Amino acid sequence: MVEHVVLFKFGPHTTDEQMQECIKKAATLQDEIPGIVDFVAGRDFSGRNQGFQVGLTVRFKDREALDHYIPHPKHQEFVQYTLDIGRQDIIVLDFEI
């Protein structure tokens, strides 16, 4: 299996509602894209986030499923939404479990 971890940093004009909508949109990907085993997302509450406000983890059955996910049109729509609401930075980490 593969764990896909993503952290998002949004600009000062991104609203709490937009960040919540971002989480909701990301959660729908599990039903739209084959190969996703598990999905979890949420907002930081600790303040130890170095400016990153939203995080998600997506577990895939294998590397091939991750490779299929990245260019998938539904994923690309989600990526565009994060940019539209003011994404300033992103950290992505993929590892096998």
mmCIF file of N, CA, C and O in Angstrom:
data_model
loop_
_atom_site.group_PDB
_atom_site.id
_atom_site.type_symbol
_atom_site.label_atom_id
_atom_site.label_comp_id
_atom_site.label_asym_id
_atom_site.label_seq_id
_atom_site.Cartn_x
_atom_site.Cartn_y
_atom_site.Cartn_z
ATOM 1 N N MET A 1 0.836 -1.182 0.000
ATOM 2 C CA MET A 1 0.000 0.000 0.000
ATOM 3 C C MET A 1 0.876 1.239 0.000
ATOM 4 O O MET A 1 2.036 1.186 0.375
ATOM 5 N N VAL A 2 0.263 2.341 -0.407
ATOM 6 C CA VAL A 2 0.973 3.617 -0.495
ATOM 7 C C VAL A 2 0.189 4.681 0.269
ATOM 8 O O VAL A 2 -1.033 4.777 0.129
ATOM 9 N N GLU A 3 0.897 5.444 1.068
ATOM 10 C CA GLU A 3 0.302 6.569 1.791
ATOM 11 C C GLU A 3 0.720 7.856 1.078
ATOM 12 O O GLU A 3 1.899 8.069 0.803
ATOM 13 N N HIS A 4 -0.270 8.693 0.782
ATOM 14 C CA HIS A 4 -0.077 9.973 0.082
ATOM 15 C C HIS A 4 -0.480 11.055 1.073
ATOM 16 O O HIS A 4 -1.650 11.138 1.471
ATOM 17 N N VAL A 5 0.479 11.857 1.523
ATOM 18 C CA VAL A 5 0.239 12.891 2.529
ATOM 19 C C VAL A 5 0.407 14.253 1.866
ATOM 20 O O VAL A 5 1.412 14.488 1.182
ATOM 21 N N VAL A 6 -0.570 15.134 2.069
ATOM 22 C CA VAL A 6 -0.521 16.461 1.464
ATOM 23 C C VAL A 6 -0.874 17.501 2.513
ATOM 24 O O VAL A 6 -1.854 17.351 3.248
ATOM 25 N N LEU A 7 -0.077 18.563 2.576
ATOM 26 C CA LEU A 7 -0.347 19.709 3.449
ATOM 27 C C LEU A 7 -0.541 20.934 2.575
ATOM 28 O O LEU A 7 0.227 21.156 1.637
ATOM 29 N N PHE A 8 -1.555 21.732 2.914
ATOM 30 C CA PHE A 8 -1.895 22.924 2.132
ATOM 31 C C PHE A 8 -1.726 24.184 2.964
ATOM 32 O O PHE A 8 -2.178 24.232 4.112
ATOM 33 N N LYS A 9 -1.123 25.185 2.351
ATOM 34 C CA LYS A 9 -1.019 26.521 2.952
ATOM 35 C C LYS A 9 -1.793 27.466 2.048
ATOM 36 O O LYS A 9 -1.509 27.562 0.851
ATOM 37 N N PHE A 10 -2.771 28.155 2.654
ATOM 38 C CA PHE A 10 -3.588 29.096 1.908
ATOM 39 C C PHE A 10 -3.253 30.529 2.298
ATOM 40 O O PHE A 10 -2.708 30.789 3.373
ATOM 41 N N GLY A 11 -3.615 31.451 1.422
ATOM 42 C CA GLY A 11 -3.339 32.865 1.652
ATOM 43 C C GLY A 11 -4.296 33.493 2.652
ATOM 44 O O GLY A 11 -5.267 32.874 3.090
ATOM 45 N N PRO A 12 -4.026 34.736 2.995
ATOM 46 C CA PRO A 12 -4.835 35.421 4.013
ATOM 47 C C PRO A 12 -6.278 35.686 3.587
ATOM 48 O O PRO A 12 -7.130 35.940 4.439
ATOM 49 N N HIS A 13 -6.565 35.621 2.323
ATOM 50 C CA HIS A 13 -7.930 35.893 1.857
ATOM 51 C C HIS A 13 -8.778 34.625 1.733
ATOM 52 O O HIS A 13 -9.967 34.701 1.427
ATOM 53 N N THR A 14 -8.176 33.466 1.966
ATOM 54 C CA THR A 14 -8.925 32.217 1.933
ATOM 55 C C THR A 14 -9.748 32.119 3.215
ATOM 56 O O THR A 14 -9.212 32.241 4.318
ATOM 57 N N THR A 15 -11.046 31.900 3.064
ATOM 58 C CA THR A 15 -11.941 31.858 4.223
ATOM 59 C C THR A 15 -11.984 30.479 4.861
ATOM 60 O O THR A 15 -11.615 29.475 4.238
ATOM 61 N N ASP A 16 -12.469 30.441 6.091
ATOM 62 C CA ASP A 16 -12.670 29.157 6.769
ATOM 63 C C ASP A 16 -13.643 28.286 5.980
ATOM 64 O O ASP A 16 -13.453 27.074 5.883
ATOM 65 N N GLU A 17 -14.673 28.907 5.423
ATOM 66 C CA GLU A 17 -15.654 28.171 4.640
ATOM 67 C C GLU A 17 -15.014 27.541 3.406
ATOM 68 O O GLU A 17 -15.337 26.406 3.044
ATOM 69 N N GLN A 18 -14.121 28.257 2.756
ATOM 70 C CA GLN A 18 -13.442 27.711 1.580
ATOM 71 C C GLN A 18 -12.547 26.537 1.960
ATOM 72 O O GLN A 18 -12.470 25.546 1.237
ATOM 73 N N MET A 19 -11.877 26.625 3.115
ATOM 74 C CA MET A 19 -11.036 25.512 3.557
ATOM 75 C C MET A 19 -11.894 24.296 3.896
ATOM 76 O O MET A 19 -11.516 23.161 3.587
ATOM 77 N N GLN A 20 -13.049 24.506 4.503
ATOM 78 C CA GLN A 20 -13.953 23.395 4.798
ATOM 79 C C GLN A 20 -14.468 22.772 3.506
ATOM 80 O O GLN A 20 -14.577 21.558 3.393
ATOM 81 N N GLU A 21 -14.777 23.609 2.528
ATOM 82 C CA GLU A 21 -15.228 23.107 1.227
ATOM 83 C C GLU A 21 -14.112 22.310 0.546
ATOM 84 O O GLU A 21 -14.370 21.301 -0.110
ATOM 85 N N CYS A 22 -12.890 22.750 0.710
ATOM 86 C CA CYS A 22 -11.731 22.030 0.173
ATOM 87 C C CYS A 22 -11.691 20.620 0.739
ATOM 88 O O CYS A 22 -11.499 19.646 -0.003
ATOM 89 N N ILE A 23 -11.892 20.472 2.028
ATOM 90 C CA ILE A 23 -11.883 19.162 2.678
ATOM 91 C C ILE A 23 -13.027 18.307 2.141
ATOM 92 O O ILE A 23 -12.848 17.122 1.842
ATOM 93 N N LYS A 24 -14.202 18.902 1.999
ATOM 94 C CA LYS A 24 -15.352 18.159 1.483
ATOM 95 C C LYS A 24 -15.120 17.691 0.048
ATOM 96 O O LYS A 24 -15.435 16.553 -0.306
ATOM 97 N N LYS A 25 -14.566 18.575 -0.782
ATOM 98 C CA LYS A 25 -14.287 18.205 -2.173
ATOM 99 C C LYS A 25 -13.259 17.077 -2.238
ATOM 100 O O LYS A 25 -13.391 16.153 -3.045
ATOM 101 N N ALA A 26 -12.245 17.154 -1.406
ATOM 102 C CA ALA A 26 -11.218 16.107 -1.396
ATOM 103 C C ALA A 26 -11.820 14.761 -1.002
ATOM 104 O O ALA A 26 -11.484 13.729 -1.590
ATOM 105 N N ALA A 27 -12.736 14.772 -0.052
ATOM 106 C CA ALA A 27 -13.336 13.522 0.419
ATOM 107 C C ALA A 27 -14.127 12.819 -0.675
ATOM 108 O O ALA A 27 -14.218 11.583 -0.672
ATOM 109 N N THR A 28 -14.674 13.552 -1.627
ATOM 110 C CA THR A 28 -15.455 12.933 -2.693
ATOM 111 C C THR A 28 -14.578 12.128 -3.654
ATOM 112 O O THR A 28 -15.084 11.265 -4.381
ATOM 113 N N LEU A 29 -13.281 12.400 -3.654
ATOM 114 C CA LEU A 29 -12.388 11.701 -4.574
ATOM 115 C C LEU A 29 -12.360 10.203 -4.309
ATOM 116 O O LEU A 29 -12.156 9.411 -5.227
ATOM 117 N N GLN A 30 -12.589 9.813 -3.073
ATOM 118 C CA GLN A 30 -12.567 8.387 -2.736
ATOM 119 C C GLN A 30 -13.649 7.628 -3.508
ATOM 120 O O GLN A 30 -13.450 6.473 -3.882
ATOM 121 N N ASP A 31 -14.781 8.278 -3.752
ATOM 122 C CA ASP A 31 -15.862 7.638 -4.497
ATOM 123 C C ASP A 31 -15.706 7.770 -6.004
ATOM 124 O O ASP A 31 -16.378 7.077 -6.760
ATOM 125 N N GLU A 32 -14.842 8.667 -6.440
ATOM 126 C CA GLU A 32 -14.701 8.988 -7.861
ATOM 127 C C GLU A 32 -13.533 8.284 -8.547
ATOM 128 O O GLU A 32 -13.550 8.085 -9.752
ATOM 129 N N ILE A 33 -12.503 7.952 -7.761
ATOM 130 C CA ILE A 33 -11.263 7.447 -8.355
ATOM 131 C C ILE A 33 -10.940 6.066 -7.792
ATOM 132 O O ILE A 33 -10.818 5.897 -6.579
ATOM 133 N N PRO A 34 -10.797 5.074 -8.663
ATOM 134 C CA PRO A 34 -10.488 3.718 -8.194
ATOM 135 C C PRO A 34 -9.096 3.626 -7.559
ATOM 136 O O PRO A 34 -8.204 4.402 -7.883
ATOM 137 N N GLY A 35 -8.966 2.677 -6.642
ATOM 138 C CA GLY A 35 -7.665 2.408 -6.039
ATOM 139 C C GLY A 35 -7.454 3.064 -4.697
ATOM 140 O O GLY A 35 -6.464 2.794 -4.022
ATOM 141 N N ILE A 36 -8.382 3.960 -4.271
ATOM 142 C CA ILE A 36 -8.256 4.600 -2.966
ATOM 143 C C ILE A 36 -8.831 3.659 -1.920
ATOM 144 O O ILE A 36 -9.981 3.242 -1.999
ATOM 145 N N VAL A 37 -8.022 3.340 -0.919
ATOM 146 C CA VAL A 37 -8.415 2.436 0.156
ATOM 147 C C VAL A 37 -8.998 3.221 1.329
ATOM 148 O O VAL A 37 -9.962 2.797 1.962
ATOM 149 N N ASP A 38 -8.408 4.383 1.635
ATOM 150 C CA ASP A 38 -8.845 5.185 2.780
ATOM 151 C C ASP A 38 -8.513 6.648 2.521
ATOM 152 O O ASP A 38 -7.565 6.955 1.786
ATOM 153 N N PHE A 39 -9.286 7.514 3.141
ATOM 154 C CA PHE A 39 -9.089 8.949 2.986
ATOM 155 C C PHE A 39 -9.400 9.618 4.312
ATOM 156 O O PHE A 39 -10.419 9.315 4.943
ATOM 157 N N VAL A 40 -8.522 10.554 4.725
ATOM 158 C CA VAL A 40 -8.728 11.350 5.930
ATOM 159 C C VAL A 40 -8.232 12.759 5.645
ATOM 160 O O VAL A 40 -7.170 12.940 5.032
ATOM 161 N N ALA A 41 -8.997 13.771 6.088
ATOM 162 C CA ALA A 41 -8.570 15.163 5.916
ATOM 163 C C ALA A 41 -9.088 15.994 7.075
ATOM 164 O O ALA A 41 -10.081 15.651 7.715
ATOM 165 N N GLY A 42 -8.407 17.110 7.326
ATOM 166 C CA GLY A 42 -8.861 17.997 8.389
ATOM 167 C C GLY A 42 -8.037 19.258 8.474
ATOM 168 O O GLY A 42 -7.053 19.441 7.749
ATOM 169 N N ARG A 43 -8.494 20.129 9.392
ATOM 170 C CA ARG A 43 -7.822 21.403 9.654
ATOM 171 C C ARG A 43 -6.891 21.260 10.848
ATOM 172 O O ARG A 43 -7.184 20.542 11.805
ATOM 173 N N ASP A 44 -5.779 21.975 10.804
ATOM 174 C CA ASP A 44 -4.846 21.992 11.931
ATOM 175 C C ASP A 44 -5.500 22.679 13.122
ATOM 176 O O ASP A 44 -6.198 23.669 12.969
ATOM 177 N N PHE A 45 -5.249 22.150 14.304
ATOM 178 C CA PHE A 45 -5.749 22.779 15.520
ATOM 179 C C PHE A 45 -4.635 23.114 16.505
ATOM 180 O O PHE A 45 -4.849 23.815 17.472
ATOM 181 N N SER A 46 -3.423 22.643 16.240
ATOM 182 C CA SER A 46 -2.353 22.758 17.229
ATOM 183 C C SER A 46 -1.552 24.047 17.142
ATOM 184 O O SER A 46 -0.920 24.432 18.116
ATOM 185 N N GLY A 47 -1.547 24.667 15.962
ATOM 186 C CA GLY A 47 -0.713 25.858 15.806
ATOM 187 C C GLY A 47 0.746 25.537 15.528
ATOM 188 O O GLY A 47 1.564 26.443 15.389
ATOM 189 N N ARG A 48 1.091 24.260 15.427
ATOM 190 C CA ARG A 48 2.476 23.871 15.140
ATOM 191 C C ARG A 48 2.638 23.578 13.661
ATOM 192 O O ARG A 48 3.467 22.787 13.247
ATOM 193 N N ASN A 49 1.865 24.247 12.838
ATOM 194 C CA ASN A 49 1.687 23.893 11.435
ATOM 195 C C ASN A 49 2.586 24.634 10.456
ATOM 196 O O ASN A 49 2.483 24.410 9.258
ATOM 197 N N GLN A 50 3.410 25.552 10.938
ATOM 198 C CA GLN A 50 4.291 26.343 10.077
ATOM 199 C C GLN A 50 3.512 26.980 8.929
ATOM 200 O O GLN A 50 4.002 27.100 7.802
ATOM 201 N N GLY A 51 2.246 27.349 9.214
ATOM 202 C CA GLY A 51 1.416 28.034 8.236
ATOM 203 C C GLY A 51 0.549 27.127 7.383
ATOM 204 O O GLY A 51 -0.274 27.612 6.618
ATOM 205 N N PHE A 52 0.695 25.829 7.496
ATOM 206 C CA PHE A 52 -0.122 24.890 6.725
ATOM 207 C C PHE A 52 -1.406 24.635 7.508
ATOM 208 O O PHE A 52 -1.368 24.213 8.655
ATOM 209 N N GLN A 53 -2.544 24.903 6.856
ATOM 210 C CA GLN A 53 -3.818 24.853 7.575
ATOM 211 C C GLN A 53 -4.625 23.574 7.358
ATOM 212 O O GLN A 53 -5.442 23.213 8.189
ATOM 213 N N VAL A 54 -4.459 22.914 6.222
ATOM 214 C CA VAL A 54 -5.252 21.729 5.888
ATOM 215 C C VAL A 54 -4.305 20.590 5.542
ATOM 216 O O VAL A 54 -3.301 20.793 4.852
ATOM 217 N N GLY A 55 -4.629 19.410 6.032
ATOM 218 C CA GLY A 55 -3.843 18.229 5.706
ATOM 219 C C GLY A 55 -4.752 17.090 5.290
ATOM 220 O O GLY A 55 -5.905 17.027 5.714
ATOM 221 N N LEU A 56 -4.224 16.221 4.444
ATOM 222 C CA LEU A 56 -4.977 15.033 4.074
ATOM 223 C C LEU A 56 -4.028 13.874 3.855
ATOM 224 O O LEU A 56 -2.854 14.057 3.541
ATOM 225 N N THR A 57 -4.572 12.682 4.076
ATOM 226 C CA THR A 57 -3.853 11.462 3.735
ATOM 227 C C THR A 57 -4.784 10.597 2.889
ATOM 228 O O THR A 57 -5.969 10.484 3.179
ATOM 229 N N VAL A 58 -4.223 10.053 1.839
ATOM 230 C CA VAL A 58 -4.955 9.150 0.964
ATOM 231 C C VAL A 58 -4.151 7.861 0.890
ATOM 232 O O VAL A 58 -2.968 7.885 0.561
ATOM 233 N N ARG A 59 -4.792 6.760 1.217
ATOM 234 C CA ARG A 59 -4.129 5.462 1.147
ATOM 235 C C ARG A 59 -4.576 4.768 -0.138
ATOM 236 O O ARG A 59 -5.765 4.659 -0.421
ATOM 237 N N PHE A 60 -3.581 4.323 -0.904
ATOM 238 C CA PHE A 60 -3.831 3.634 -2.174
ATOM 239 C C PHE A 60 -3.433 2.176 -2.056
ATOM 240 O O PHE A 60 -2.518 1.842 -1.297
ATOM 241 N N LYS A 61 -4.058 1.339 -2.876
ATOM 242 C CA LYS A 61 -3.740 -0.092 -2.831
ATOM 243 C C LYS A 61 -2.325 -0.368 -3.301
ATOM 244 O O LYS A 61 -1.688 -1.315 -2.844
ATOM 245 N N ASP A 62 -1.800 0.490 -4.214
ATOM 246 C CA ASP A 62 -0.442 0.295 -4.717
ATOM 247 C C ASP A 62 0.018 1.560 -5.457
ATOM 248 O O ASP A 62 -0.739 2.519 -5.590
ATOM 249 N N ARG A 63 1.251 1.526 -5.920
ATOM 250 C CA ARG A 63 1.813 2.679 -6.643
ATOM 251 C C ARG A 63 1.062 2.961 -7.936
ATOM 252 O O ARG A 63 0.924 4.111 -8.343
ATOM 253 N N GLU A 64 0.592 1.917 -8.586
ATOM 254 C CA GLU A 64 -0.151 2.097 -9.832
ATOM 255 C C GLU A 64 -1.424 2.912 -9.586
ATOM 256 O O GLU A 64 -1.781 3.773 -10.395
ATOM 257 N N ALA A 65 -2.092 2.658 -8.473
ATOM 258 C CA ALA A 65 -3.297 3.434 -8.141
ATOM 259 C C ALA A 65 -2.952 4.901 -7.913
ATOM 260 O O ALA A 65 -3.683 5.799 -8.358
ATOM 261 N N LEU A 66 -1.836 5.171 -7.242
ATOM 262 C CA LEU A 66 -1.391 6.555 -7.061
ATOM 263 C C LEU A 66 -1.072 7.191 -8.403
ATOM 264 O O LEU A 66 -1.464 8.333 -8.670
ATOM 265 N N ASP A 67 -0.384 6.459 -9.263
ATOM 266 C CA ASP A 67 -0.042 6.975 -10.592
ATOM 267 C C ASP A 67 -1.289 7.287 -11.416
ATOM 268 O O ASP A 67 -1.290 8.220 -12.222
ATOM 269 N N HIS A 68 -2.355 6.529 -11.217
ATOM 270 C CA HIS A 68 -3.618 6.770 -11.919
ATOM 271 C C HIS A 68 -4.345 7.990 -11.329
ATOM 272 O O HIS A 68 -4.997 8.740 -12.050
ATOM 273 N N TYR A 69 -4.222 8.172 -10.020
ATOM 274 C CA TYR A 69 -4.892 9.255 -9.290
ATOM 275 C C TYR A 69 -4.398 10.637 -9.702
ATOM 276 O O TYR A 69 -5.200 11.552 -9.916
ATOM 277 N N ILE A 70 -3.091 10.805 -9.802
ATOM 278 C CA ILE A 70 -2.498 12.135 -10.025
ATOM 279 C C ILE A 70 -3.075 12.821 -11.267
ATOM 280 O O ILE A 70 -3.529 13.961 -11.175
ATOM 281 N N PRO A 71 -3.120 12.187 -12.438
ATOM 282 C CA PRO A 71 -3.649 12.886 -13.617
ATOM 283 C C PRO A 71 -5.169 12.773 -13.792
ATOM 284 O O PRO A 71 -5.728 13.376 -14.711
ATOM 285 N N HIS A 72 -5.829 12.028 -12.909
ATOM 286 C CA HIS A 72 -7.270 11.815 -13.059
ATOM 287 C C HIS A 72 -8.009 13.171 -13.104
ATOM 288 O O HIS A 72 -7.710 14.071 -12.314
ATOM 289 N N PRO A 73 -8.962 13.343 -14.017
ATOM 290 C CA PRO A 73 -9.666 14.626 -14.162
ATOM 291 C C PRO A 73 -10.314 15.132 -12.871
ATOM 292 O O PRO A 73 -10.288 16.335 -12.590
ATOM 293 N N LYS A 74 -10.866 14.233 -12.051
ATOM 294 C CA LYS A 74 -11.488 14.665 -10.789
ATOM 295 C C LYS A 74 -10.436 15.186 -9.813
ATOM 296 O O LYS A 74 -10.674 16.152 -9.092
ATOM 297 N N HIS A 75 -9.272 14.556 -9.798
ATOM 298 C CA HIS A 75 -8.194 15.058 -8.944
ATOM 299 C C HIS A 75 -7.713 16.408 -9.454
ATOM 300 O O HIS A 75 -7.472 17.329 -8.676
ATOM 301 N N GLN A 76 -7.574 16.537 -10.758
ATOM 302 C CA GLN A 76 -7.118 17.800 -11.331
ATOM 303 C C GLN A 76 -8.126 18.933 -11.069
ATOM 304 O O GLN A 76 -7.722 20.075 -10.853
ATOM 305 N N GLU A 77 -9.425 18.627 -11.046
ATOM 306 C CA GLU A 77 -10.436 19.625 -10.672
ATOM 307 C C GLU A 77 -10.220 20.083 -9.233
ATOM 308 O O GLU A 77 -10.329 21.282 -8.923
ATOM 309 N N PHE A 78 -9.936 19.127 -8.349
ATOM 310 C CA PHE A 78 -9.672 19.461 -6.949
ATOM 311 C C PHE A 78 -8.427 20.329 -6.823
ATOM 312 O O PHE A 78 -8.431 21.329 -6.099
ATOM 313 N N VAL A 79 -7.372 19.964 -7.523
ATOM 314 C CA VAL A 79 -6.136 20.753 -7.503
ATOM 315 C C VAL A 79 -6.428 22.186 -7.945
ATOM 316 O O VAL A 79 -5.984 23.147 -7.308
ATOM 317 N N GLN A 80 -7.197 22.336 -9.003
ATOM 318 C CA GLN A 80 -7.541 23.673 -9.494
ATOM 319 C C GLN A 80 -8.345 24.446 -8.454
ATOM 320 O O GLN A 80 -8.137 25.643 -8.271
ATOM 321 N N TYR A 81 -9.259 23.779 -7.760
ATOM 322 C CA TYR A 81 -10.033 24.451 -6.718
ATOM 323 C C TYR A 81 -9.105 25.004 -5.639
ATOM 324 O O TYR A 81 -9.290 26.137 -5.187
ATOM 325 N N THR A 82 -8.108 24.218 -5.218
ATOM 326 C CA THR A 82 -7.202 24.714 -4.177
ATOM 327 C C THR A 82 -6.459 25.960 -4.646
ATOM 328 O O THR A 82 -6.226 26.877 -3.862
ATOM 329 N N LEU A 83 -6.116 25.998 -5.915
ATOM 330 C CA LEU A 83 -5.460 27.195 -6.467
ATOM 331 C C LEU A 83 -6.437 28.359 -6.546
ATOM 332 O O LEU A 83 -6.079 29.502 -6.213
ATOM 333 N N ASP A 84 -7.668 28.079 -6.938
ATOM 334 C CA ASP A 84 -8.675 29.127 -7.072
ATOM 335 C C ASP A 84 -8.984 29.816 -5.744
ATOM 336 O O ASP A 84 -9.293 31.004 -5.723
ATOM 337 N N ILE A 85 -8.909 29.063 -4.641
ATOM 338 C CA ILE A 85 -9.224 29.671 -3.346
ATOM 339 C C ILE A 85 -7.986 30.239 -2.648
ATOM 340 O O ILE A 85 -8.079 30.711 -1.525
ATOM 341 N N GLY A 86 -6.848 30.188 -3.308
ATOM 342 C CA GLY A 86 -5.683 30.888 -2.763
ATOM 343 C C GLY A 86 -4.574 30.029 -2.204
ATOM 344 O O GLY A 86 -3.807 30.484 -1.347
ATOM 345 N N ARG A 87 -4.450 28.805 -2.689
ATOM 346 C CA ARG A 87 -3.341 27.973 -2.220
ATOM 347 C C ARG A 87 -2.017 28.659 -2.544
ATOM 348 O O ARG A 87 -1.771 29.055 -3.663
ATOM 349 N N GLN A 88 -1.164 28.776 -1.525
ATOM 350 C CA GLN A 88 0.144 29.406 -1.703
ATOM 351 C C GLN A 88 1.288 28.410 -1.703
ATOM 352 O O GLN A 88 2.331 28.668 -2.286
ATOM 353 N N ASP A 89 1.094 27.293 -1.014
ATOM 354 C CA ASP A 89 2.177 26.317 -0.919
ATOM 355 C C ASP A 89 1.560 24.945 -0.648
ATOM 356 O O ASP A 89 0.422 24.838 -0.193
ATOM 357 N N ILE A 90 2.351 23.931 -0.925
ATOM 358 C CA ILE A 90 1.905 22.563 -0.732
ATOM 359 C C ILE A 90 3.129 21.700 -0.429
ATOM 360 O O ILE A 90 4.215 21.948 -0.942
ATOM 361 N N ILE A 91 2.921 20.715 0.433
ATOM 362 C CA ILE A 91 3.933 19.692 0.691
ATOM 363 C C ILE A 91 3.281 18.350 0.395
ATOM 364 O O ILE A 91 2.170 18.080 0.852
ATOM 365 N N VAL A 92 3.964 17.519 -0.374
ATOM 366 C CA VAL A 92 3.464 16.187 -0.707
ATOM 367 C C VAL A 92 4.532 15.171 -0.337
ATOM 368 O O VAL A 92 5.711 15.359 -0.624
ATOM 369 N N LEU A 93 4.094 14.101 0.309
ATOM 370 C CA LEU A 93 4.988 13.022 0.690
ATOM 371 C C LEU A 93 4.289 11.705 0.400
ATOM 372 O O LEU A 93 3.146 11.505 0.822
ATOM 373 N N ASP A 94 4.933 10.835 -0.361
ATOM 374 C CA ASP A 94 4.392 9.520 -0.702
ATOM 375 C C ASP A 94 5.347 8.458 -0.171
ATOM 376 O O ASP A 94 6.558 8.550 -0.388
ATOM 377 N N PHE A 95 4.788 7.458 0.517
ATOM 378 C CA PHE A 95 5.632 6.375 0.992
ATOM 379 C C PHE A 95 4.848 5.077 1.053
ATOM 380 O O PHE A 95 3.629 5.082 1.154
ATOM 381 N N GLU A 96 5.572 3.969 0.953
ATOM 382 C CA GLU A 96 4.951 2.657 1.017
ATOM 383 C C GLU A 96 4.777 2.251 2.475
ATOM 384 O O GLU A 96 5.618 2.549 3.318
ATOM 385 N N ILE A 97 3.655 1.560 2.727
ATOM 386 C CA ILE A 97 3.401 1.068 4.078
ATOM 387 C C ILE A 97 3.146 -0.432 4.034
ATOM 388 O O ILE A 97 2.895 -0.997 2.995
#
